[in-house]
Coordinates of C-alpha atoms and ligand atoms in Angstrom, one line a residue:
X131 CA 39.3 -14.4 7.9
X132 CA 38.8 -14.1 11.5
X133 CA 35.7 -15.9 13.9
X134 CA 33.8 -11.7 15.7
X135 CA 36.8 -11.4 18.3
X136 CA 35.5 -9.7 21.7
X137 CA 38.0 -6.6 20.3
X138 CA 36.3 -3.6 18.7
X139 CA 35.9 -3.9 15.0
X140 CA 37.9 -1.2 13.5
X141 CA 35.4 2.2 12.7
X142 CA 33.8 1.3 9.4
X143 CA 34.4 -2.8 8.4
X144 CA 33.3 -6.1 9.0
X145 CA 33.1 -8.9 7.3
X146 CA 30.0 -9.0 5.7
X147 CA 28.3 -5.5 5.4
X148 CA 24.4 -6.0 4.6
X149 CA 22.3 -3.1 2.7
X150 CA 19.2 -3.1 4.4
X151 CA 17.2 -3.4 7.1
X152 CA 14.0 -5.4 5.5
X153 CA 13.4 -9.0 6.5
X154 CA 16.6 -10.4 4.3
X155 CA 18.8 -8.2 5.9
X156 CA 17.9 -8.9 9.4
X157 CA 17.8 -12.6 9.4
X158 CA 20.9 -12.3 8.0
X159 CA 22.3 -10.5 10.5
X160 CA 20.7 -12.3 13.5
X161 CA 22.0 -16.0 12.1
X162 CA 26.2 -14.6 10.7
X163 CA 25.4 -12.5 14.3
X164 CA 24.6 -15.9 15.9
X165 CA 27.4 -17.4 14.0
X166 CA 29.7 -15.3 15.4
X167 CA 30.4 -13.7 11.7
X168 CA 31.1 -10.0 12.2
X169 CA 28.6 -8.1 10.4
X170 CA 26.8 -4.4 10.2
X171 CA 24.2 -3.3 8.9
X172 CA 23.4 -0.5 6.7
X173 CA 20.1 1.1 6.4
X174 CA 19.2 4.0 4.8
X175 CA 16.0 5.1 6.5
X176 CA 15.1 5.5 10.6
X177 CA 14.5 2.2 13.5
X178 CA 10.8 4.1 13.2
X179 CA 10.7 3.7 9.7
X180 CA 11.8 0.3 9.4
X181 CA 9.4 -1.2 12.2
X182 CA 6.4 1.0 11.4
X183 CA 6.1 0.3 7.1
X184 CA 2.9 -2.6 6.2
X185 CA 4.2 -4.3 3.3
X186 CA 3.7 -8.5 3.5
X187 CA 1.8 -10.9 6.0
X188 CA 1.2 -14.1 5.2
X189 CA 4.1 -16.4 5.9
X190 CA 4.5 -19.7 4.2
X191 CA 5.0 -22.9 6.3
X192 CA 8.9 -23.0 5.2
X193 CA 9.0 -19.8 6.4
X194 CA 7.5 -20.5 9.9
X195 CA 9.5 -23.4 9.8
X196 CA 12.9 -21.3 9.0
X197 CA 12.1 -18.6 12.6
X198 CA 11.5 -21.1 14.5
X199 CA 14.2 -23.2 14.0
X200 CA 17.1 -20.4 14.7
X201 CA 14.6 -19.0 17.7
X202 CA 13.0 -16.2 15.8
X203 CA 10.0 -16.7 16.4
X204 CA 8.2 -16.3 19.2
X205 CA 6.6 -12.6 17.8
X206 CA 3.9 -14.9 15.2
X207 CA 4.0 -17.2 17.6
X208 CA 1.4 -15.7 20.3
X209 CA -0.1 -12.8 17.6
X210 CA 0.6 -15.1 14.2
X211 CA -2.8 -16.9 12.9
X212 CA -3.1 -19.9 10.9
X213 CA -5.1 -19.1 7.8
X214 CA -5.5 -21.7 5.4
X215 CA -8.9 -21.0 3.6
X216 CA -9.2 -18.8 -0.2
X217 CA -13.0 -18.5 -1.1
X218 CA -13.9 -16.8 -5.0
X219 CA -16.5 -15.0 -6.3
X220 CA -17.3 -14.6 -9.8
X221 CA -20.5 -14.2 -11.6
X222 CA -21.1 -18.2 -11.6
X223 CA -21.2 -17.6 -7.8
X224 CA -18.4 -19.2 -5.5
X225 CA -16.6 -21.8 -3.7
X226 CA -13.9 -22.1 -1.7
X227 CA -11.0 -24.0 -0.9
X228 CA -9.3 -26.0 2.4
X229 CA -6.2 -25.5 0.8
X230 CA -5.2 -26.5 4.4
X231 CA -6.5 -30.0 3.9
X232 CA -5.0 -30.2 0.8
X233 CA -1.4 -30.9 -1.0
X234 CA 0.9 -32.1 2.0
X235 CA -1.9 -30.5 3.9
X236 CA 0.3 -27.1 5.1
X237 CA -1.1 -23.5 5.8
X238 CA 0.4 -19.3 6.2
X239 CA 0.5 -18.0 9.9
X240 CA -0.7 -13.9 8.4
X241 CA 1.7 -11.9 10.8
X242 CA 2.3 -8.2 9.6
X243 CA 5.9 -8.0 8.8
X244 CA 6.4 -4.7 10.5
X245 CA 5.8 -6.8 13.5
X246 CA 8.3 -9.5 12.2
X247 CA 11.0 -6.8 11.5
X248 CA 10.3 -5.7 15.1
X249 CA 10.8 -9.2 16.7
X250 CA 13.9 -9.6 14.8
X251 CA 15.7 -6.2 15.0
X252 CA 15.0 -5.9 18.3
X253 CA 16.4 -10.2 19.0
X254 CA 19.9 -8.8 16.5
X255 CA 19.6 -5.9 18.6
X256 CA 19.8 -7.2 22.2
X257 CA 22.4 -10.0 21.2
X258 CA 24.6 -6.7 20.4
X259 CA 24.4 -6.5 16.6
X260 CA 25.2 -3.3 14.7
X261 CA 23.4 -1.3 12.5
X262 CA 23.7 1.5 11.0
X263 CA 20.6 3.0 10.5
X264 CA 20.2 6.5 8.1
X265 CA 22.8 5.1 6.1
X266 CA 22.5 5.5 2.9
X267 CA 24.7 3.2 0.6
X268 CA 25.4 5.2 -2.5
X269 CA 27.3 2.5 -4.2
X270 CA 29.1 -1.5 -4.6
X271 CA 32.2 0.3 -7.0
X272 CA 34.4 -2.8 -7.0
X273 CA 32.1 -6.0 -6.6
X274 CA 35.0 -8.6 -7.1
X275 CA 37.7 -7.4 -5.1
X276 CA 38.1 -9.4 -2.3
X277 CA 37.7 -6.4 0.0
X278 CA 34.7 -4.7 -1.3
X279 CA 34.1 -0.9 -0.3
X280 CA 30.8 0.1 0.1
X281 CA 30.3 3.9 0.0
X282 CA 27.8 6.1 1.6
X283 CA 25.7 9.1 2.5
X284 CA 26.3 8.7 7.0
X285 CA 23.4 9.8 9.1
X286 CA 24.5 13.9 9.6
X287 CA 24.6 13.9 5.4
X288 CA 28.8 13.7 5.6
X289 CA 30.2 10.7 2.8
X290 CA 32.3 8.2 4.4
X291 CA 32.3 4.7 3.3
X292 CA 33.0 0.6 4.5
X293 CA 34.8 -1.9 3.8
X294 CA 33.4 -5.5 3.6
X295 CA 35.2 -9.0 3.2
X296 CA 31.5 -9.8 1.4
X297 CA 28.7 -7.3 0.8
X298 CA 24.7 -8.8 0.6
X299 CA 22.7 -6.4 -1.4
X300 CA 19.4 -6.7 0.4
X301 CA 18.1 -3.3 -0.5
X302 CA 15.3 -3.7 -3.0
X303 CA 14.8 -3.2 -6.0
X304 CA 15.8 0.1 -6.5
X305 CA 19.1 0.3 -3.9
X306 CA 23.0 0.3 -4.2
X307 CA 23.3 -3.3 -4.6
X308 CA 21.6 -3.4 -7.8
X309 CA 22.9 0.4 -9.1
X310 CA 26.2 -1.3 -8.0
X311 CA 26.1 -5.1 -10.4
X312 CA 28.9 -4.9 -13.0
X313 CA 27.0 -3.6 -16.8
X314 CA 26.1 -7.1 -19.2
X315 CA 24.1 -8.6 -15.7
X316 CA 20.9 -10.2 -17.3
X317 CA 17.3 -8.9 -15.5
X318 CA 14.8 -10.8 -16.2
X319 CA 12.1 -7.7 -15.5
X320 CA 8.6 -8.1 -17.0
X321 CA 5.9 -5.4 -16.7
X322 CA 2.7 -7.3 -16.2
X323 CA -0.1 -4.7 -17.8
X324 CA -2.0 -5.2 -14.3
X325 CA -2.0 -1.9 -11.6
X326 CA -3.6 -2.9 -7.6
X327 CA -4.8 -0.4 -5.5
X328 CA -3.1 -1.8 -1.9
X329 CA -5.3 0.0 0.8
X330 CA -5.4 -1.7 4.6
X331 CA -8.7 -1.2 6.2
X332 CA -9.1 -0.1 9.8
X333 CA -11.9 -2.7 10.2
X334 CA -12.3 -6.9 11.2
X335 CA -12.5 -9.0 8.7
X336 CA -15.6 -9.9 6.2
X337 CA -13.9 -13.4 5.4
X338 CA -12.4 -16.1 7.5
X339 CA -10.7 -16.8 4.1
X340 CA -8.6 -15.2 1.3
X341 CA -11.1 -13.5 -1.2
X342 CA -10.5 -13.6 -4.6
X343 CA -13.2 -11.3 -6.6
X344 CA -13.3 -12.1 -10.4
X345 CA -15.3 -8.9 -11.9
X346 CA -16.1 -7.3 -14.6
X347 CA -14.8 -4.6 -13.3
X348 CA -11.3 -5.7 -12.0
X349 CA -10.5 -8.1 -9.6
X350 CA -10.9 -7.4 -5.7
X351 CA -8.3 -8.7 -3.0
X352 CA -9.1 -9.9 1.1
X353 CA -6.8 -10.7 3.5
X354 CA -7.0 -10.2 6.7
X355 CA -3.5 -9.3 8.4
X356 CA -5.0 -9.2 12.3
X357 CA -8.3 -9.0 14.0
X358 CA -9.0 -5.3 13.4
X359 CA -6.7 -4.7 10.2
X360 CA -8.1 -5.6 7.0
X361 CA -6.0 -6.1 3.5
X362 CA -7.2 -4.9 0.5
X363 CA -6.8 -4.8 -3.4
X364 CA -8.2 -3.3 -6.5
X365 CA -7.6 -3.6 -9.8
X366 CA -7.3 -0.4 -10.6
X367 CA -6.4 2.3 -13.4
X368 CA -2.5 2.7 -14.7
X369 CA -1.0 5.7 -14.0
X370 CA -4.3 6.7 -11.1
X371 CA -3.5 8.5 -8.4
X372 CA -3.5 6.4 -5.4
X373 CA -5.7 9.0 -3.2
X374 CA -7.8 9.6 -5.9
X375 CA -10.5 7.6 -5.3
X376 CA -12.7 8.6 -2.0
X377 CA -13.7 6.0 0.3
X378 CA -16.7 5.7 -0.8
X379 CA -15.8 4.8 -3.8
X380 CA -13.5 2.3 -2.4
X381 CA -16.2 1.3 -0.1
X382 CA -18.7 0.5 -3.1
X383 CA -16.4 -0.9 -5.6
X384 CA -14.8 -3.3 -3.1
X385 CA -18.8 -4.1 -1.9
X386 CA -19.8 -4.7 -6.0
X387 CA -16.9 -6.6 -7.0
X388 CA -16.7 -9.2 -3.6
X389 CA -20.3 -9.3 -4.4
X390 CA -20.6 -8.4 -1.8
X391 CA -24.6 -8.2 -1.7
X392 CA -25.2 -11.7 -3.1
X393 CA -22.4 -12.6 -0.4
X394 CA -22.9 -10.7 2.5
X395 CA -22.2 -7.2 3.7
X396 CA -17.9 -6.0 3.9
X397 CA -16.9 -5.0 7.0
X398 CA -16.8 -1.3 6.1
X399 CA -13.5 1.0 8.1
X400 CA -10.7 4.3 7.0
X401 CA -8.6 3.3 5.1
X402 CA -5.4 3.6 7.2
X403 CA -3.0 3.1 4.5
X404 CA -2.9 3.1 0.1
X405 CA -0.2 2.2 -2.1
X406 CA -0.1 1.7 -5.9
X407 CA 0.8 -1.8 -6.9
X408 CA 2.0 -2.2 -11.1
X409 CA 2.2 -6.1 -11.2
X410 CA 5.9 -6.1 -12.2
X411 CA 8.7 -9.4 -12.7
X412 CA 11.9 -8.3 -12.1
X413 CA 14.7 -10.9 -11.5
X414 CA 18.7 -10.5 -11.3
X415 CA 20.6 -13.4 -12.8
X416 CA 23.0 -14.4 -11.3
X417 CA 23.1 -13.3 -7.5
X418 CA 26.6 -13.0 -7.3
X419 CA 29.0 -11.2 -8.6
X420 CA 32.7 -11.7 -6.6
X421 CA 32.2 -10.7 -3.7
X422 CA 28.7 -8.8 -4.0
X423 CA 25.8 -10.7 -2.8
X424 CA 22.2 -10.2 -3.6
X425 CA 19.0 -11.1 -1.2
X426 CA 15.1 -10.5 -1.3
X427 CA 14.0 -8.0 -3.9
X428 CA 17.1 -6.6 -4.6
X429 CA 17.5 -10.3 -6.3
X430 CA 14.0 -10.2 -7.7
X431 CA 11.1 -8.5 -7.0
X432 CA 7.7 -10.8 -7.6
X433 CA 4.3 -9.2 -7.8
X434 CA 2.7 -10.1 -4.4
X435 CA -0.3 -12.1 -5.9
X436 CA 0.7 -15.3 -4.9
X437 CA 3.0 -13.2 -1.5
X438 CA 5.3 -15.0 -2.2
X439 CA 8.0 -11.8 -1.3
X440 CA 8.5 -11.5 2.4
X441 CA 8.6 -15.9 2.0
X442 CA 11.3 -15.5 -0.7
X443 CA 13.5 -13.1 1.0
X444 CA 13.7 -15.4 4.3
X445 CA 14.7 -18.1 2.2
X446 CA 17.6 -16.8 0.5
X447 CA 18.9 -14.5 3.7
X448 CA 19.4 -18.2 5.5
X449 CA 20.6 -19.7 2.4
X450 CA 23.5 -16.8 3.0
X451 CA 23.7 -16.8 6.1
X452 CA 24.7 -20.3 5.2
X453 CA 27.0 -19.3 2.5
X454 CA 29.0 -17.3 3.8
X455 CA 29.2 -18.6 7.9
X456 CA 30.9 -21.8 5.3
X457 CA 32.5 -19.5 3.7
X458 CA 33.8 -17.2 6.2
X459 CA 34.0 -19.5 8.9
X460 CA 34.5 -22.8 7.7
X461 CA 37.0 -22.0 5.1
X462 CA 34.3 -23.5 2.8
X463 CA 33.6 -22.2 0.0
X464 CA 31.1 -24.2 -1.9
X465 CA 27.7 -23.3 -0.5
X466 CA 28.5 -19.4 -1.7
X467 CA 29.2 -21.1 -5.0
X468 CA 25.6 -22.8 -5.4
X469 CA 24.1 -19.8 -3.3
X470 CA 23.0 -18.5 -6.9
X471 CA 21.6 -21.7 -8.9
X472 CA 19.1 -22.4 -5.1
X473 CA 18.0 -19.3 -4.4
X474 CA 17.5 -19.2 -8.4
X475 CA 15.3 -22.1 -9.1
X476 CA 12.7 -21.1 -5.7
X477 CA 12.9 -18.0 -7.2
X478 CA 11.6 -19.1 -10.7
X479 CA 9.3 -22.0 -9.3
X480 CA 7.7 -18.7 -7.2
X481 CA 7.2 -16.1 -10.5
X482 CA 5.7 -18.9 -12.7
X483 CA 3.7 -19.8 -9.8
X484 CA 2.6 -16.3 -9.3
X485 CA 1.9 -15.2 -13.3
X486 CA -0.2 -18.3 -13.0
X487 CA -2.5 -16.5 -10.0
X488 CA -2.1 -13.1 -12.5
X489 CA -4.0 -14.7 -15.0
X490 CA -6.0 -16.3 -13.0
X491 CA -7.7 -13.8 -11.6
X492 CA -7.5 -11.1 -13.7
X493 CA -9.0 -9.8 -17.2
X494 CA -6.7 -9.5 -21.1
X495 CA -5.7 -6.3 -19.7
X496 CA -6.4 -3.5 -21.9
X497 CA -9.3 -3.3 -24.2
X498 CA -10.8 -6.3 -25.3
X499 CA -9.4 -7.5 -28.9
X500 CA -10.0 -10.7 -30.6
X501 CA -7.5 -12.6 -27.6
X502 CA -9.9 -11.4 -25.2
X503 CA -12.2 -14.6 -25.7
X504 CA -9.8 -16.9 -25.8
X505 CA -8.1 -15.6 -22.4
X506 CA -11.1 -15.2 -21.2
X507 CA -12.5 -18.7 -21.4
X508 CA -8.7 -20.6 -20.9
X509 CA -9.6 -18.2 -17.1
X510 CA -12.5 -19.9 -16.4
X511 CA -11.4 -23.8 -17.2
X512 CA -9.3 -22.6 -14.8
X513 CA -11.2 -21.5 -12.6
X514 CA -13.5 -25.0 -12.9
X515 CA -10.8 -27.1 -12.3
X516 CA -9.7 -25.8 -9.6
X517 CA -13.1 -26.1 -8.2
X518 CA -14.0 -29.6 -9.5
X519 CA -10.0 -31.0 -9.9
X520 CA -8.9 -32.7 -6.8
X521 CA -5.3 -33.1 -8.5
X522 CA -5.6 -29.8 -9.2
X523 CA -6.6 -28.3 -6.4
X524 CA -3.5 -30.3 -5.1
X525 CA -1.1 -28.9 -7.4
X526 CA -2.4 -25.2 -6.2
X527 CA -2.3 -26.0 -2.7
X528 CA 0.5 -27.3 -2.6
X529 CA 2.3 -24.1 -4.8
X530 CA 0.2 -21.4 -2.6
X531 CA 2.1 -22.3 0.7
X532 CA 5.4 -23.3 -0.8
X533 CA 8.1 -21.3 -1.5
Ligands
APR708 N1 21.4 2.0 1.8 C1 20.7 1.2 2.4 N2 19.7 1.4 3.1 C2 18.3 0.8 2.0 C3 19.0 1.5 0.2 C4 20.3 1.6 0.7 N3 20.9 2.5 -0.8 N4 17.9 1.5 -0.2 C5 16.7 0.6 0.2 N5 17.3 1.0 1.9 C6 16.6 -0.3 2.9 C7 15.0 0.6 2.8 O1 14.9 1.5 3.7 C8 14.4 -1.2 3.1 O2 14.5 -1.1 4.5 O3 16.6 -2.1 2.4 C9 15.3 -3.0 2.5 C10 14.9 -3.2 2.0 O4 14.1 -3.8 2.8 P1 13.0 -4.4 2.1 O5 12.4 -3.7 1.0 O6 11.5 -5.3 2.4 O7 13.8 -5.7 1.4 P2 13.8 -7.1 1.4 O8 13.6 -7.6 2.8 O9 14.0 -7.4 -0.2 O10 12.0 -8.0 1.9 C11 11.3 -8.0 0.7 O11 9.1 -8.1 1.5 O12 7.6 -6.4 1.9 C12 7.6 -7.4 1.4 O13 6.5 -8.4 -0.2 C13 7.8 -7.6 -0.1 O14 9.1 -8.9 -1.4 C14 8.9 -7.9 -0.8 C15 10.0 -9.0 0.3

């Protein structure tokens, strides 16, 4: 297969057609383009939407190293800030874990995902990369073909198609790539029975730590995003619309669950964004189906309880870029054959820790029942050993920042 020639690519063909311009799709595109592999990104929404969609923002050290390795870290170096402390608030009081001094001694970098996506897009376009906005992939009818097709609805709403050598499905959990998986493909889905109301408040962070509050009313979380914006999460009744609670009720629940009366007031500010998240896991296995390869949320959905989603997306994009470059530029298919197993190793480790965090932070969902007391006692015991056992703290720190 050819290296990217200087002659313009025939219409609607690329060696790698990438579905979706999130962290996974855009990092993959940057790395392939830089490696001289002919690729094109198809994104359903507009550039403005992609660059302003507020989602994650907690980058693992491995993610920062990957972005630095590829010269894509200028934005996060300038505007990101390091974060290395968690604070747990329970009815037994509060305790802090300086996880930057535990485990491997590493910490997160807080950098809003929309800023990361904007950086990746700018780098890609400045380098002459191809991307088609408002182009919705509909299906990959022949994933096992050596020249797979992607059927699309173009920006004018007309049906069209793309021809590729490989298709990278980075279009999320509800995208065309997942819809095109061969019948019988394993999908490991788990609904954790917990729902969060995710909030962005135009207010400075109230703690210099990630705040986890365990309260009879339910969980509450506090995460810095920027010096002026704070991400909050509140455990929420499943099926309740995002706008069901007034701002006063939200502030009241945050103060109550974060025990502001005991630990100091929270900075309140207008809620600028609300979203309801049902905590779920949904892993596709394997991640390769002939010429169709999955990465990011298309590969595995993970609950936000341990901030792994965007970090897994970056890890998988780099693995896939190396594998596709080896195959297309050097004719070596080894890495591509190993991609699925390698990525799934990281995915399942992240799913394991994410589930551990869900069980730590939440009472057993549903009305109290015989098991509840057993579950609650396990939870208190986990918290107690996290507060007192250095070995447990090191284990926590390594998994909390790891990916
Ligand atoms: N055709 C083209 N583009 C599509 C289609 C489609 N049919 N369906 C979805 N998309 C686009 C979306 O508009 C979005 O821009 O695919 C992109 C997927 O991006 P993300 O959802 O950000 O997914 P990913 O890159 O896998 O990163 C996921 O980032 O936000 C965190 O925690 C989140 O884990 C998640 C991670």
